[in-house]
Structure formats: C-alpha cells, structure tokens
Short mmCIF file of C-alpha atoms in Angstrom, two decimals:
data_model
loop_
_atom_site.label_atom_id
_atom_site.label_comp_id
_atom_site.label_asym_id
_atom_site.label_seq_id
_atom_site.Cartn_x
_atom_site.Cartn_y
_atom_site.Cartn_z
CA UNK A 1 6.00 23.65 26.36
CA UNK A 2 3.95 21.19 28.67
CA UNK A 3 6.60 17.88 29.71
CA UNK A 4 4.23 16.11 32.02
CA UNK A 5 6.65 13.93 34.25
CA UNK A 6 4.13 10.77 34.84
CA UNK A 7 5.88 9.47 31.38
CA UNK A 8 8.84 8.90 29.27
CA UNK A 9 9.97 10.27 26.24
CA UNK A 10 11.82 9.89 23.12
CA UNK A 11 14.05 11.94 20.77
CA UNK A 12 11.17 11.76 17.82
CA UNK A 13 8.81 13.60 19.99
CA UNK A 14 6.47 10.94 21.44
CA UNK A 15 5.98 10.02 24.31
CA UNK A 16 4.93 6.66 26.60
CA UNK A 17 3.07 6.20 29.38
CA UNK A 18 3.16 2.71 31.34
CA UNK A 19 -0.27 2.05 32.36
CA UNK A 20 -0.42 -1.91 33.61
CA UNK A 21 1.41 -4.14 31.32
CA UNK A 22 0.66 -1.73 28.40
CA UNK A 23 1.85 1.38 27.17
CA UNK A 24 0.05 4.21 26.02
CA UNK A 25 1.83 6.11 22.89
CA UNK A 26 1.37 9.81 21.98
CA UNK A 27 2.79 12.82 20.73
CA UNK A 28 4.45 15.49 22.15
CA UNK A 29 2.77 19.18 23.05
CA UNK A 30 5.88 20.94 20.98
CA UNK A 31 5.36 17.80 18.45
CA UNK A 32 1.92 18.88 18.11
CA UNK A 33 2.76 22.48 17.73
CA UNK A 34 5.36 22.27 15.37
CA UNK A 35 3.06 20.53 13.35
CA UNK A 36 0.48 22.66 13.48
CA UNK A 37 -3.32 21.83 12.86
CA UNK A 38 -3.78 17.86 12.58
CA UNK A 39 -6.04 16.75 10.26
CA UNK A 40 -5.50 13.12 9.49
CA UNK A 41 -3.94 10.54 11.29
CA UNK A 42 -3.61 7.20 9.76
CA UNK A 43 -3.33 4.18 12.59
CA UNK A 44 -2.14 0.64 12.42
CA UNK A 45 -4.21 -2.10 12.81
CA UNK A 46 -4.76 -4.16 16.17
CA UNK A 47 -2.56 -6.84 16.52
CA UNK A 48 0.57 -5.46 14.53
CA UNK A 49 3.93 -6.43 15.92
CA UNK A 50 6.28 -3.48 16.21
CA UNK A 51 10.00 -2.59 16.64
CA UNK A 52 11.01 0.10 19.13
CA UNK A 53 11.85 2.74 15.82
CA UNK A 54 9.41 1.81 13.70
CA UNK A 55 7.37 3.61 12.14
CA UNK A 56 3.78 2.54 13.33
CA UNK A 57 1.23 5.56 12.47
CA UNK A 58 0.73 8.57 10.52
CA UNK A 59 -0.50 12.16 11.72
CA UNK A 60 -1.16 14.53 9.03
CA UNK A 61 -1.03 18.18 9.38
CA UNK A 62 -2.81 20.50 6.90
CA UNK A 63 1.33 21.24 6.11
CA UNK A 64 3.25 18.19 6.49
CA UNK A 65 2.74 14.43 7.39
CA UNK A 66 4.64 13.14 9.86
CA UNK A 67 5.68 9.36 11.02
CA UNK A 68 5.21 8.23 14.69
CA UNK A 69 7.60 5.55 15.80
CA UNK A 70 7.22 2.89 18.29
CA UNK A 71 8.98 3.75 21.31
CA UNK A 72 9.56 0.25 22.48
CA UNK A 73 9.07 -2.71 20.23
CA UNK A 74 5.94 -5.18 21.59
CA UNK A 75 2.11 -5.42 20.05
CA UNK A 76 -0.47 -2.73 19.26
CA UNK A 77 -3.16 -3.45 21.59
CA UNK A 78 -5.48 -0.77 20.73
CA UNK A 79 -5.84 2.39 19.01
CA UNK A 80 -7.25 5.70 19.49
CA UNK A 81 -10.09 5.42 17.21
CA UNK A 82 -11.60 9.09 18.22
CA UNK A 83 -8.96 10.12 16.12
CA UNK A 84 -10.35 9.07 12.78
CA UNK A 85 -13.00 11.77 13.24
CA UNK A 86 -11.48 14.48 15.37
CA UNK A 87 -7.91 13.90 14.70
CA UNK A 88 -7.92 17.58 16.44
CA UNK A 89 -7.33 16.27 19.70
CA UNK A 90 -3.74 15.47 19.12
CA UNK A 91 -4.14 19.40 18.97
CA UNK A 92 -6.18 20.26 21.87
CA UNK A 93 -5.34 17.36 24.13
CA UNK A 94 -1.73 15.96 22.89
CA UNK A 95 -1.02 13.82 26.58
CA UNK A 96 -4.84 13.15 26.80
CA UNK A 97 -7.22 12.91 24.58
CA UNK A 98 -4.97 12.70 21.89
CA UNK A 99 -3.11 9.76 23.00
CA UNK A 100 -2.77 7.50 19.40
CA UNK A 101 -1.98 3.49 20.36
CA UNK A 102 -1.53 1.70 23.08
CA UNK A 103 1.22 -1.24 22.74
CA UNK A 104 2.17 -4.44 25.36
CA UNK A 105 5.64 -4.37 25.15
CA UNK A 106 7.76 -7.02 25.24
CA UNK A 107 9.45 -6.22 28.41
CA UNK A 108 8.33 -3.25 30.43
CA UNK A 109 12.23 -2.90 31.42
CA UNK A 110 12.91 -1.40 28.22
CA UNK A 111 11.17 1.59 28.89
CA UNK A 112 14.02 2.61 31.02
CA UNK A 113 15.98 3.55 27.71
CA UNK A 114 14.25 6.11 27.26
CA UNK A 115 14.33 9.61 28.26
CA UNK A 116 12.94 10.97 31.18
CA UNK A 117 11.00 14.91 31.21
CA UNK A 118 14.30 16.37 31.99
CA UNK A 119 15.91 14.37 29.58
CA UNK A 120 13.14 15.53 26.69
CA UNK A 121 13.46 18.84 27.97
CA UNK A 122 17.41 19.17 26.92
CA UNK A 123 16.57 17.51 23.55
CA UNK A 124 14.24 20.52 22.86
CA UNK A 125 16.44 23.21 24.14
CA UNK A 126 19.48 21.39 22.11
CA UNK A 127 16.87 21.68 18.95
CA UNK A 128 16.32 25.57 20.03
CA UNK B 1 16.40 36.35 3.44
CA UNK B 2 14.21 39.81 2.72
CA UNK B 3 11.85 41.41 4.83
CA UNK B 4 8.61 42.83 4.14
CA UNK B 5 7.71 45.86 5.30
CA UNK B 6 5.62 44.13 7.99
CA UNK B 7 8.29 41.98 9.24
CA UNK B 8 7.85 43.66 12.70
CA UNK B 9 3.90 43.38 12.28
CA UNK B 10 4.24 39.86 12.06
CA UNK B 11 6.57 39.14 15.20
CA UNK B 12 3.80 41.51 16.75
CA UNK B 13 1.44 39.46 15.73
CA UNK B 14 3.20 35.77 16.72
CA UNK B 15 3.34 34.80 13.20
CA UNK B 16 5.80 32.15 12.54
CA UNK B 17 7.46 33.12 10.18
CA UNK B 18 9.51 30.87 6.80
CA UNK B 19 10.88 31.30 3.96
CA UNK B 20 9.48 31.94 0.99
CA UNK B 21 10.74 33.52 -3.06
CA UNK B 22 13.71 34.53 -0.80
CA UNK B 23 11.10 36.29 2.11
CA UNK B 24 10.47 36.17 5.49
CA UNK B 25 7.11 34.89 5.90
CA UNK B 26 4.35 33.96 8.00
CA UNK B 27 3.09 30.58 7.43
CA UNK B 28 0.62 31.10 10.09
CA UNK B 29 -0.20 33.31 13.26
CA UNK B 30 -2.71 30.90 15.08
CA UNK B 31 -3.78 27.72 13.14
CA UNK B 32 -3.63 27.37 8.89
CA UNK B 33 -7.63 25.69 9.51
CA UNK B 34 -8.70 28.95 11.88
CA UNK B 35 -7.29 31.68 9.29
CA UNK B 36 -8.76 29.57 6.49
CA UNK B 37 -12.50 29.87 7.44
CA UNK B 38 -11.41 33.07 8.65
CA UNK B 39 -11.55 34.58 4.80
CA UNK B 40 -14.59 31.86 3.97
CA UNK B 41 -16.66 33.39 6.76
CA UNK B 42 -15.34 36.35 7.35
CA UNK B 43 -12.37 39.01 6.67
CA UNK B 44 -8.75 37.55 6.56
CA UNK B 45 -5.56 39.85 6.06
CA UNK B 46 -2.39 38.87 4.08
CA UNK B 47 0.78 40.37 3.90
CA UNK B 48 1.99 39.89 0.54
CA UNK B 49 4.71 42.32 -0.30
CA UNK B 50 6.82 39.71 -1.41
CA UNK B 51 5.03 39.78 -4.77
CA UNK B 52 6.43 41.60 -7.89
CA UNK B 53 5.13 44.96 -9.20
CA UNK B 54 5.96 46.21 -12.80
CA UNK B 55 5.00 49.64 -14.38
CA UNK B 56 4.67 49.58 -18.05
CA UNK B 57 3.71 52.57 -19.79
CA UNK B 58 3.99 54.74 -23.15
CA UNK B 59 2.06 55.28 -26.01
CA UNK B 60 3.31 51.19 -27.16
CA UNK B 61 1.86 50.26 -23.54
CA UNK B 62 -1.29 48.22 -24.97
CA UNK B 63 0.64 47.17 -28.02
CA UNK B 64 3.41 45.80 -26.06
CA UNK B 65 1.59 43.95 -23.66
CA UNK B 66 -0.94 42.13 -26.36
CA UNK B 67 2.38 40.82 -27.56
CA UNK B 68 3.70 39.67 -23.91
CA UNK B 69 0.01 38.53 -22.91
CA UNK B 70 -2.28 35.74 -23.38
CA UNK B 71 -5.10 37.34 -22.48
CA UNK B 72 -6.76 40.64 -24.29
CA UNK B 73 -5.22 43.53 -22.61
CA UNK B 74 -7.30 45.60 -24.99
CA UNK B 75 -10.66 45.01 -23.24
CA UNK B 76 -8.80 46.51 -20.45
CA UNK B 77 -11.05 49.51 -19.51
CA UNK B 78 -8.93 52.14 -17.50
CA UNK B 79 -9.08 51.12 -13.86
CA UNK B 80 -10.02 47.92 -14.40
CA UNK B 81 -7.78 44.68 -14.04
CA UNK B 82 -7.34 40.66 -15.37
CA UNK B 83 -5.79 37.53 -15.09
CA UNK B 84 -3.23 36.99 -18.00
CA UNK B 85 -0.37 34.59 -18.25
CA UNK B 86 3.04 35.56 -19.73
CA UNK B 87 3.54 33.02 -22.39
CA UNK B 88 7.06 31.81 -23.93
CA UNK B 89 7.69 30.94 -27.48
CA UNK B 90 7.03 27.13 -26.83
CA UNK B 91 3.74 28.05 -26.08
CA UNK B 92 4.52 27.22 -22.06
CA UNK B 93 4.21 29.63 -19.37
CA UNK B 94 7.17 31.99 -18.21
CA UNK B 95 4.91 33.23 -15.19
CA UNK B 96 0.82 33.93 -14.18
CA UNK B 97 -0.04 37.62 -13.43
CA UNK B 98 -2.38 40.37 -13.13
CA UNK B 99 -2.68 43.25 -15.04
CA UNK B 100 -4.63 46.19 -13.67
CA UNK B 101 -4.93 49.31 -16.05
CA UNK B 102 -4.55 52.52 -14.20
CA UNK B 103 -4.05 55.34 -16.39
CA UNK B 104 -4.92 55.53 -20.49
CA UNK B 105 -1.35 54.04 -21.19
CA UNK B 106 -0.10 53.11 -17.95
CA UNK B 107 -0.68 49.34 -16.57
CA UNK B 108 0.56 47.86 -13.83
CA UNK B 109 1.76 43.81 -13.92
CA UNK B 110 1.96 42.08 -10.32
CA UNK B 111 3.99 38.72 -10.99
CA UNK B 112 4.83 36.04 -8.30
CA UNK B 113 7.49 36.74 -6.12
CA UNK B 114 9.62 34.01 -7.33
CA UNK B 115 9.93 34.64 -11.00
CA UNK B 116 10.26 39.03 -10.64
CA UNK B 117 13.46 38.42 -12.13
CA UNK B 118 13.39 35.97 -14.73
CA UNK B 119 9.78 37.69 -15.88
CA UNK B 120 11.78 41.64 -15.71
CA UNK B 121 14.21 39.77 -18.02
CA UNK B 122 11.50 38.26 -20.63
CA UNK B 123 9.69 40.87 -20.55
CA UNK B 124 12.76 44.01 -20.70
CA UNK B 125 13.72 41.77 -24.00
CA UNK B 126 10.36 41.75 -25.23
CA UNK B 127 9.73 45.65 -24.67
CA UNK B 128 12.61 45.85 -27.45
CA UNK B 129 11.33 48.43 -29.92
CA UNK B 130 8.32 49.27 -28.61
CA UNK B 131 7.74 53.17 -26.89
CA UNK B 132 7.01 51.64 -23.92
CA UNK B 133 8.68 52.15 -20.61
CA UNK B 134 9.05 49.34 -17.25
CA UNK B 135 9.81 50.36 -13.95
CA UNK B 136 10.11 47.57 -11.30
CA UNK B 137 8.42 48.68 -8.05
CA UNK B 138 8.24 45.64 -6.77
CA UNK B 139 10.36 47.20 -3.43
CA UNK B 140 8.82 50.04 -3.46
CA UNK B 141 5.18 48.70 -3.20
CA UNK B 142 4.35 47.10 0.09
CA UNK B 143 0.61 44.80 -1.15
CA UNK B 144 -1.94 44.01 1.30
CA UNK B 145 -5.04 41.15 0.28
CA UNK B 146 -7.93 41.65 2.38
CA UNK B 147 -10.12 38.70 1.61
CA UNK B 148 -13.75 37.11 2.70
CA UNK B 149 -17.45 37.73 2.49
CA UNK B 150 -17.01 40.77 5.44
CA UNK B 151 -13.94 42.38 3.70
CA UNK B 152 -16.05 45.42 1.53
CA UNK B 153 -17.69 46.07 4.77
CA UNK B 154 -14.65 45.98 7.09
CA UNK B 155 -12.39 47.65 4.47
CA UNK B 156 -15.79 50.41 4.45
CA UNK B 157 -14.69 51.70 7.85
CA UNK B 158 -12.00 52.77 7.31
CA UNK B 159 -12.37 54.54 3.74
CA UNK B 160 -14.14 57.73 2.42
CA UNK B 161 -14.43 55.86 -1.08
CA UNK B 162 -17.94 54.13 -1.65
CA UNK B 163 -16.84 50.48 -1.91
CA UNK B 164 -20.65 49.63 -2.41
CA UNK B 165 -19.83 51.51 -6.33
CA UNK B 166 -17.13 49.24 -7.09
CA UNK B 167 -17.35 45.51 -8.57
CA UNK B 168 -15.31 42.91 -8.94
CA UNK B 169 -11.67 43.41 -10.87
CA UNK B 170 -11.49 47.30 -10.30
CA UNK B 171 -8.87 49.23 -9.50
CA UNK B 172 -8.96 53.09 -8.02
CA UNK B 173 -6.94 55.56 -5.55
CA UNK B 174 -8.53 55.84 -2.03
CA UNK B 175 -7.18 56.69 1.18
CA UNK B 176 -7.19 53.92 3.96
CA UNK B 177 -6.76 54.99 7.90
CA UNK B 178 -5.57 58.11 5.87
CA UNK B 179 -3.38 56.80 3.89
CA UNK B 180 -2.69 57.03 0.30
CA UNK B 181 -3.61 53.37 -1.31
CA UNK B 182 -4.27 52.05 -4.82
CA UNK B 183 -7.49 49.84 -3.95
CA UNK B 184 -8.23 46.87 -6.51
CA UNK B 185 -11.31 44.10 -6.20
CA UNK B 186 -8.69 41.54 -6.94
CA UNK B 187 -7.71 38.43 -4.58
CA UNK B 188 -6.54 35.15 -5.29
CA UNK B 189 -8.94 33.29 -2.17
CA UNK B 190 -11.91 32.62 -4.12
CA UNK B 191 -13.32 34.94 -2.28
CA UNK B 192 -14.72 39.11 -2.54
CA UNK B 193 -12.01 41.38 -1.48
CA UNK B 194 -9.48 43.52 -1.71
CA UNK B 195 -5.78 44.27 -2.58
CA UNK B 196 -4.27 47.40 -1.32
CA UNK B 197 -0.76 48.82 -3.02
CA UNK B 198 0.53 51.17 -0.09
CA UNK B 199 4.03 52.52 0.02
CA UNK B 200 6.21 50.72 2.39
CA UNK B 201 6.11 53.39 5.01
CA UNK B 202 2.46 53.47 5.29
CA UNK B 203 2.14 49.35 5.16
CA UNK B 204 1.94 48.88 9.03
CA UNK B 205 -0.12 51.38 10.10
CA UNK B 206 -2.92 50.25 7.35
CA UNK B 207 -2.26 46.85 8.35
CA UNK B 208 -2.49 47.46 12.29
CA UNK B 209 -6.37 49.32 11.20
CA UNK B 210 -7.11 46.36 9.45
CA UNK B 211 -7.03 44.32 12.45
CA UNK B 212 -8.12 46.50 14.63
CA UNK B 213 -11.46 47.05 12.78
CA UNK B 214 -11.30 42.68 13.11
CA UNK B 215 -9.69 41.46 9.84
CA UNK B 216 -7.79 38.02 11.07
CA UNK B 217 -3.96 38.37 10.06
CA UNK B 218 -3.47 35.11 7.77
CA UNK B 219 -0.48 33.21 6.96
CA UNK B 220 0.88 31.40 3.75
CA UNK B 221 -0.36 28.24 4.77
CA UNK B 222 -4.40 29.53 4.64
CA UNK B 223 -3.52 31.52 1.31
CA UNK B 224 -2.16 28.38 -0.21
CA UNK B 225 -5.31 25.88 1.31
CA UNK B 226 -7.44 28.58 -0.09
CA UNK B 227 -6.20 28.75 -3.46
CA UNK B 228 -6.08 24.82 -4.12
CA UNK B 229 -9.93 24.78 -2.64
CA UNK B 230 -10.49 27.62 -5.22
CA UNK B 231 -9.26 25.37 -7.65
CA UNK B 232 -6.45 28.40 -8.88
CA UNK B 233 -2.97 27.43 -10.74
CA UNK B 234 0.08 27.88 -8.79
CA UNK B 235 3.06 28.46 -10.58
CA UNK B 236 5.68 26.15 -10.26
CA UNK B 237 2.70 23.16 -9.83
CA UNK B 238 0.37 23.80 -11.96
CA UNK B 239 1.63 26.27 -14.84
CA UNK B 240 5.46 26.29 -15.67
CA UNK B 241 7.19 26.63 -18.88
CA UNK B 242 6.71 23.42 -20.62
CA UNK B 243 2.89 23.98 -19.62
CA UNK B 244 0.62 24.62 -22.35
CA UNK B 245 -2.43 26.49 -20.96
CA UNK B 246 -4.70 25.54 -23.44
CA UNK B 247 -4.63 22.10 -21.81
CA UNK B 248 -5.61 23.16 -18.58
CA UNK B 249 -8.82 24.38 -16.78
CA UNK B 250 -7.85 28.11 -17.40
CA UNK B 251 -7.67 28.13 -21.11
CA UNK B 252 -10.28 30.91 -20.90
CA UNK B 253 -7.34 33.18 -20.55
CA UNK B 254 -5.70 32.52 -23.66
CA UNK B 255 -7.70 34.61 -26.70
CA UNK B 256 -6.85 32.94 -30.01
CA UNK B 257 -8.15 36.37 -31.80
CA UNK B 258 -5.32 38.27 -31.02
CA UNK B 259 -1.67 37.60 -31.73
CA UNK B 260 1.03 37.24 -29.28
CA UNK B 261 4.03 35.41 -28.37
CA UNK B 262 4.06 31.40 -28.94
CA UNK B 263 0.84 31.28 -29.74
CA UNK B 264 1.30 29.50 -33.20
CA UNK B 265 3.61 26.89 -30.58
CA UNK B 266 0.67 26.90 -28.25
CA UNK B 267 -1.72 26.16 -30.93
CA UNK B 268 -0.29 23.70 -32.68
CA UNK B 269 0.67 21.45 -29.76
CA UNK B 270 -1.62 18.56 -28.93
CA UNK B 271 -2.52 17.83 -25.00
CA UNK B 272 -1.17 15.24 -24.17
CA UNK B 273 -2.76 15.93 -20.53
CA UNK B 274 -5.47 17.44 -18.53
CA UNK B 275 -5.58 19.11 -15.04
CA UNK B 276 -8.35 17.49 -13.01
CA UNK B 277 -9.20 17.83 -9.41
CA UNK B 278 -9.71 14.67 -6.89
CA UNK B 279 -11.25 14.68 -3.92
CA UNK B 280 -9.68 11.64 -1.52
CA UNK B 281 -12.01 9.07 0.07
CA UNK B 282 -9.17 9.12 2.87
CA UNK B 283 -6.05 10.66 3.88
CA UNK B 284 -3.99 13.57 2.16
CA UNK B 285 -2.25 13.94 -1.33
CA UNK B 286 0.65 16.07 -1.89
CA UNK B 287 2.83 17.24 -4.46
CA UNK B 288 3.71 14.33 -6.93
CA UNK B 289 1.78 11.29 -5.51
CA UNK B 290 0.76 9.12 -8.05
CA UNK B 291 -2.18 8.78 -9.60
CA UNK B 292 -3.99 6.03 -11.33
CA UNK B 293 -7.20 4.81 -13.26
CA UNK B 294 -8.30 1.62 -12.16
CA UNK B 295 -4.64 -0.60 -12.17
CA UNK B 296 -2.75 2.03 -14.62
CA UNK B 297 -0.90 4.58 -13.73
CA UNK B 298 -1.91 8.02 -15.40
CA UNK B 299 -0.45 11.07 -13.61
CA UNK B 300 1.09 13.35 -10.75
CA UNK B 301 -0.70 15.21 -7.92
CA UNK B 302 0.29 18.84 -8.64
CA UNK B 303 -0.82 20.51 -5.71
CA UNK B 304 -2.13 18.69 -3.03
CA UNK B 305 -3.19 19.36 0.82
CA UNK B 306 -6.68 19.74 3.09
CA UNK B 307 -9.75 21.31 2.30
CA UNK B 308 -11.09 22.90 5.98
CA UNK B 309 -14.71 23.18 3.87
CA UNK B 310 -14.92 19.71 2.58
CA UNK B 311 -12.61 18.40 5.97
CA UNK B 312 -11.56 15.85 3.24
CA UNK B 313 -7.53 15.79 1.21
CA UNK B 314 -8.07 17.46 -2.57
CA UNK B 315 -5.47 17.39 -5.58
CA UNK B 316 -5.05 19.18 -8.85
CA UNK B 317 -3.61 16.48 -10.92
CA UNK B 318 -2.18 16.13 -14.56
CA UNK B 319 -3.55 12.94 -16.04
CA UNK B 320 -3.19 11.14 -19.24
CA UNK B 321 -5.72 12.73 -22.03
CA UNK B 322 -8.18 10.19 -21.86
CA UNK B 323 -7.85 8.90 -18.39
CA UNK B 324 -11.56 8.28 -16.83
CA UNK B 325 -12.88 7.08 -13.42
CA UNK B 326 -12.16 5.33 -10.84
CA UNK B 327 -9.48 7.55 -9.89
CA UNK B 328 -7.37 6.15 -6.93
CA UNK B 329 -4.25 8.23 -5.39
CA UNK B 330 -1.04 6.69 -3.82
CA UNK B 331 -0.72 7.87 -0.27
CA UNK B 332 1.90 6.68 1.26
CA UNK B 333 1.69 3.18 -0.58
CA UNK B 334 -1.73 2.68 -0.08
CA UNK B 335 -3.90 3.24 -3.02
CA UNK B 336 -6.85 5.86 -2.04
CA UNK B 337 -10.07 6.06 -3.78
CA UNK B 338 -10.71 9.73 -5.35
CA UNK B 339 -13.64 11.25 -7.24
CA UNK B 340 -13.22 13.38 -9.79
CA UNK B 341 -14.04 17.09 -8.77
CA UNK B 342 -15.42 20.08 -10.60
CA UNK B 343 -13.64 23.26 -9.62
CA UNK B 344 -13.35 25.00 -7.76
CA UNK B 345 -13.59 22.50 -5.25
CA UNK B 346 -16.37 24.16 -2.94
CA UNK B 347 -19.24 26.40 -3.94
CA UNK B 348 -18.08 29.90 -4.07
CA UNK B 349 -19.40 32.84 -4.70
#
C-alpha cells in the first residue's frame, strides 16, 4: 500500500496534508481498498465547525458506508465537490484527486499528534 | 468455515474471500461495479457451490413435492426447471428454491446455502409416507452460474451440445472442456445463462476454461447488486417464515389450483404489507432504513445497496398496504426523496 510521506496520518485511515494555513483531508489508499468501489460520498457543508474525531463526511461503497473523521478540529473551508459525480476518484486517485475537504484548523501545531507514514505504516501491519 | 471446491481457484484468482452460510467466499476479485456490468454486458462466472442440492425421487416424487411446493411441479416437463418456494403451515416461507426435473420421477431441489439444513429437516418430515426417496448432494455437487448476454456463446466453445436448441429454464447432460456436467438455462442475475452441476473434482478445471475462453470470475458482492437490480427475493430479506408470498411481487409462484402445505393459512391471511422498490434521489439505503410517506412512517428497506446501471441507491421495501407517494428514505438521518420503481429495476431482457 502507497503511504506518501508529504502528510500525516491517523488511526481511522485518513490522512492530512498541511497546505498554507489549511489542511487538506482524505482517505487512505488501503482505506480505499478495503472499501472497495466508492459510489457515494456525502460531504459537509462549507463553514461547519469540527472536532478533531468527528465525524464530518460520508463515503459509500457499493458494500458498506463508512464515516470520515476530522483529523484535527478547526472549519471546513471547502469541499471536494468532483466527488458528487465521480465519487470514483477516492478509488483511482485516493491522495489526489480524491482528496474530500479541506479544513483551517485551529492551530496548525496540532497536527503534530498525529502519526507520521511510519507511524501509519505500523498501524496497518498491527491490523494485518 | 467450508471450502468450495474452488477455494484454490479463487486465491488464484485474488478473490477476497468472506464468509458466507458457513463458506469461504469471494466477495469480489477486482471491483463489485466491474464484475457487475461484467454479466450485464458480457459473461460473468460464479462459484456457487455453497448452495444446497437435494435428490428426490420415486414413484411419490411429483406427489410429494406438489405437497412441499408452492408452485405446480406438475407442469414440470422432464428436463425442464422452476422457481418454487417451500411454504410452512403459517402460510410463510421455510426457504426459495429451484426445482429442475431430470428424469420421469427424479427432480432435483437447489436451496440456499443457509437453510440446507433446516429445509432437509422440513422437507425429510414432510416425505413421511410418501415412496419417495431424498439424497442430499449438496457436497457432492460443486455449481457453477455462468451469467450475461455472451454466456450461450462463450459456454458454446467449449461444448459439443447445441446451446442455440435450448431455451430458457432447461436442464440436460453435456460435457464441458470434457467434462461430465448437468447444464440448466437457470441464473438468478436477470440475465441469459447458465448453471453447471459438475462433480467436485472436475469444478476447477471447468472453471479455469471458463475464464480462459473470457468469462470474468465474479464475486458475492456483483451476484447480490445483480439480484436487487433484478428486483429477485433474497431469503432472509425479502421472504422468511412469517412472509406470506401472496403479498409480495412473486405471488405468481404460488398456484391456488393445487393443494399444498399452508395454503388454507396463506389464503386466508390478509396483507397487511407490500414489497415495493425505491429508487433514491441521493445516497444509499440498506437493510432496515426507514421508510416513510410524506411525514408517516410506513416501512423497512429490505434489501438495499447500488445499482451500477441506474448509478443511483435502490431498495426493496415492505410498506404499509395502502402507503402511496412521496416516498422518502432515512439515510443516515436525513430524509431522501425516492420514487417508486417497477421491477425489476432496469430493463432486462
């Protein structure tokens, strides 16, 4: 499985990507894969104050719906709105493409709770 | 946890395999939405072995069975096969099936893998005086379903028997990539095709010729997307034993002209339901979402997932008697517009 190191990651699968004072939120390639085809993903709306741990969107797989949570707790500042017609490119492009909101967190700092690539990469070997 | 016969076929193959009636299982090789269009467009192959395979013959055979079946075994022609249900004496449903005639009194009854035993039970009790004899094959009969508009033709390669001669719902002994097979026009996609009842030893190397002439190996996940597209009962969702058919979209299979067991229960109970299918404005319903007219609410989501044809989330649904439009869904709290569907829920043929 693909663990770009350019971002951090958390123990839910998703993963966050500093870009300025914002943070760019998506899923994980083995996230994606275990979920198989994505066929729906339901976003919040811009503007909606989060809690690192909440749960802030939906992606739907033609098996199972699964929650995304915030990684760190801030503002939804945009959303990936591609998604609402080609929700595939969580699929094809899960670190891309496929990224699903972008939130200005309340302190940047607090991405340093999270887990690094290596960090992710135990957390999937530990899940086997 | 059981294997099938093509266990090895499917780690071959990278199917992923689950659990399912107690089997290991592919859900999926590749992607549910790829195998799906797979057997709309073209051929798909499914392993299911898992399913349950009775013999019942004697000179009672046809007797027997018009007792244990809804449907009219007697218009049975030899090599030909039908839907049925097994009914209980509550007029519910102890299990779907098919029933394929093969011989003048010899039929054979595949069941769903889940229920082989509780249906071997009913149905050993049932056989009670009667001359009839049951012999569960059911591990002794690995069960292939080639399925899609290019199965006939792909299947045709790899057969001397004309497949051109045979129709929909027949049943007849060929030999596939030289190997001994009971051949029936039978599927459970929606779609033309065909299952093949090989013996366990002979299961992989059919399988392996299937895919090399370019049948796509499909998982549980297509076979169940299919079916709810198809608008077919699933047991367990749609048909169980408190069920009573004749309040549900396949009450063609129930023939009040013959007698057999519960029907007087079946008859005589009012429906207090129907089975309707939604298709979602937005989002996807699943098992037991609620479901409402206007403000009220008036059901469950039986069966629930993503149509790959429509791209959109479908339902079978029980819904109060004389529930009507607008239909809206609860998906995960939010209340979803859905319109009512005929089915099945895309054109097939």
């Amino acid at each position: 499985m693909d663990i770009p190191k350019d971002r951090f990651y958390t123990k839910t699968h998703e993963w966050a990507l500093p870009e300025g004072d914002t943070v760019l939120v998506g899923i994980t390639d083995y996230a994606q894969d275990a979920l198989g085809d994505v066929v729906y993903v339901e976003l919040p709306e811009v503007g909606r104050k989060v809690e690192k741990g909440e749960a802030v969107a939906v992606v739907e797989s033609v098996k199972t719906a699964s929650d995304i949570y915030a990684p760190v707790s801030g503002e939804v500042v945009e959303v990936n709105a591609a998604l609402e017609k080609t929700p595939e490119l969580i699929n094809q492009d899960p670190y891309g493409e496929g990224w699903i909101l972008r939130i200005r967190p309340l302190d940047m700092g607090h991405l340093d709770d999270l887990l690094d690539a290596a960090g992710y990469q135990e957390v999937l070997e530990r899940e086997g | 946890m059981k294997k099938t016969p093509l266990y090895p076929a499917h780690l071959r193959h990278g199917g992923r395999m689950v659990e399912f009636a107690g089997y290991a299982l592919p859900l999926q090789y590749t992607s549910i939405v790829e195998e799906h269009l797979a057997v709309r467009r073209g051929a798909g192959l499914f392993d299911v072995s898992h399913m349950g395979e009775f013999l019942i013959r004697g000179v009672e055979a046809l007797a027997f069975l018009q007792w244990a079946t809804a449907n009219d075994a007697a218009k049975l022609k030899v090599g030909r096969a039908q839907y049925s249900m097994l009914p209980n004496p509550r007029g519910g449903v102890v299990d779907d099936i098919y029933l394929y005639r093969i011989a003048e009194e010899e039929y054979l009854m595949v069941v769903n893998a889940a229920n082989i035993a509780k249906d071997w039970a009913h149905l050993k009790e049932l056989s009670r005086g009667y001359s009839v004899e049951l012999t569960d094959l059911s591990e002794e009969t690995a069960l292939l379903a080639l399925q899609g508009p290019q199965a006939a033709s792909l299947l045709q390669g790899l057969t001397e028997a004309d497949l051109s001669l045979t129709k929909k719902n027949q049943v007849f002994g060929a030999r596939v990539a030289g190997r001994p097979a009971r051949l029936a026009r039978t599927g459970y996609t929606g779609e033309d095709g065909f299952e093949l009842f090989l013996a366990p030893e002979d299961a992989e190397a059919v399988f392996e010729a299937l895919l090399e002439a370019g049948a796509t190996p499909a998982g549980l996940g297509a076979r169940d997307t299919l079916r709810l597209e198809a608008g077919f009962p699933l047991y367990g969702h749609e048909l169980t034993e408190d069920t009573n058919p004749l309040c549900t979209p396949w009450a063609w299979v129930v023939k009040r002209e013959k007698d057999f067991l519960g029907k007087e229960a079946m008859l005589a109970a009012p429906c207090a339901e129907k089975l309707i299918g939604l298709v979602l404005e937005t989002g996807i319903p699943r098992e037991g979402y609620r479901v409402y007219s206007g403000d009220r609410e008036v059901g469950r989501v039986t069966s629930g997932g993503y149509s790959p044809l429509l791209e959109k989330g479908i339902a079978l649904a029980y819904v109060e008697k004389e529930a009507a439009e607008p239909f809206l869904v609860e998906v995960r709290g939010r209340k979803v517009g859905a319109s009512l569907s005929p089915l099945p829920f895309v054109p097939l043929k």
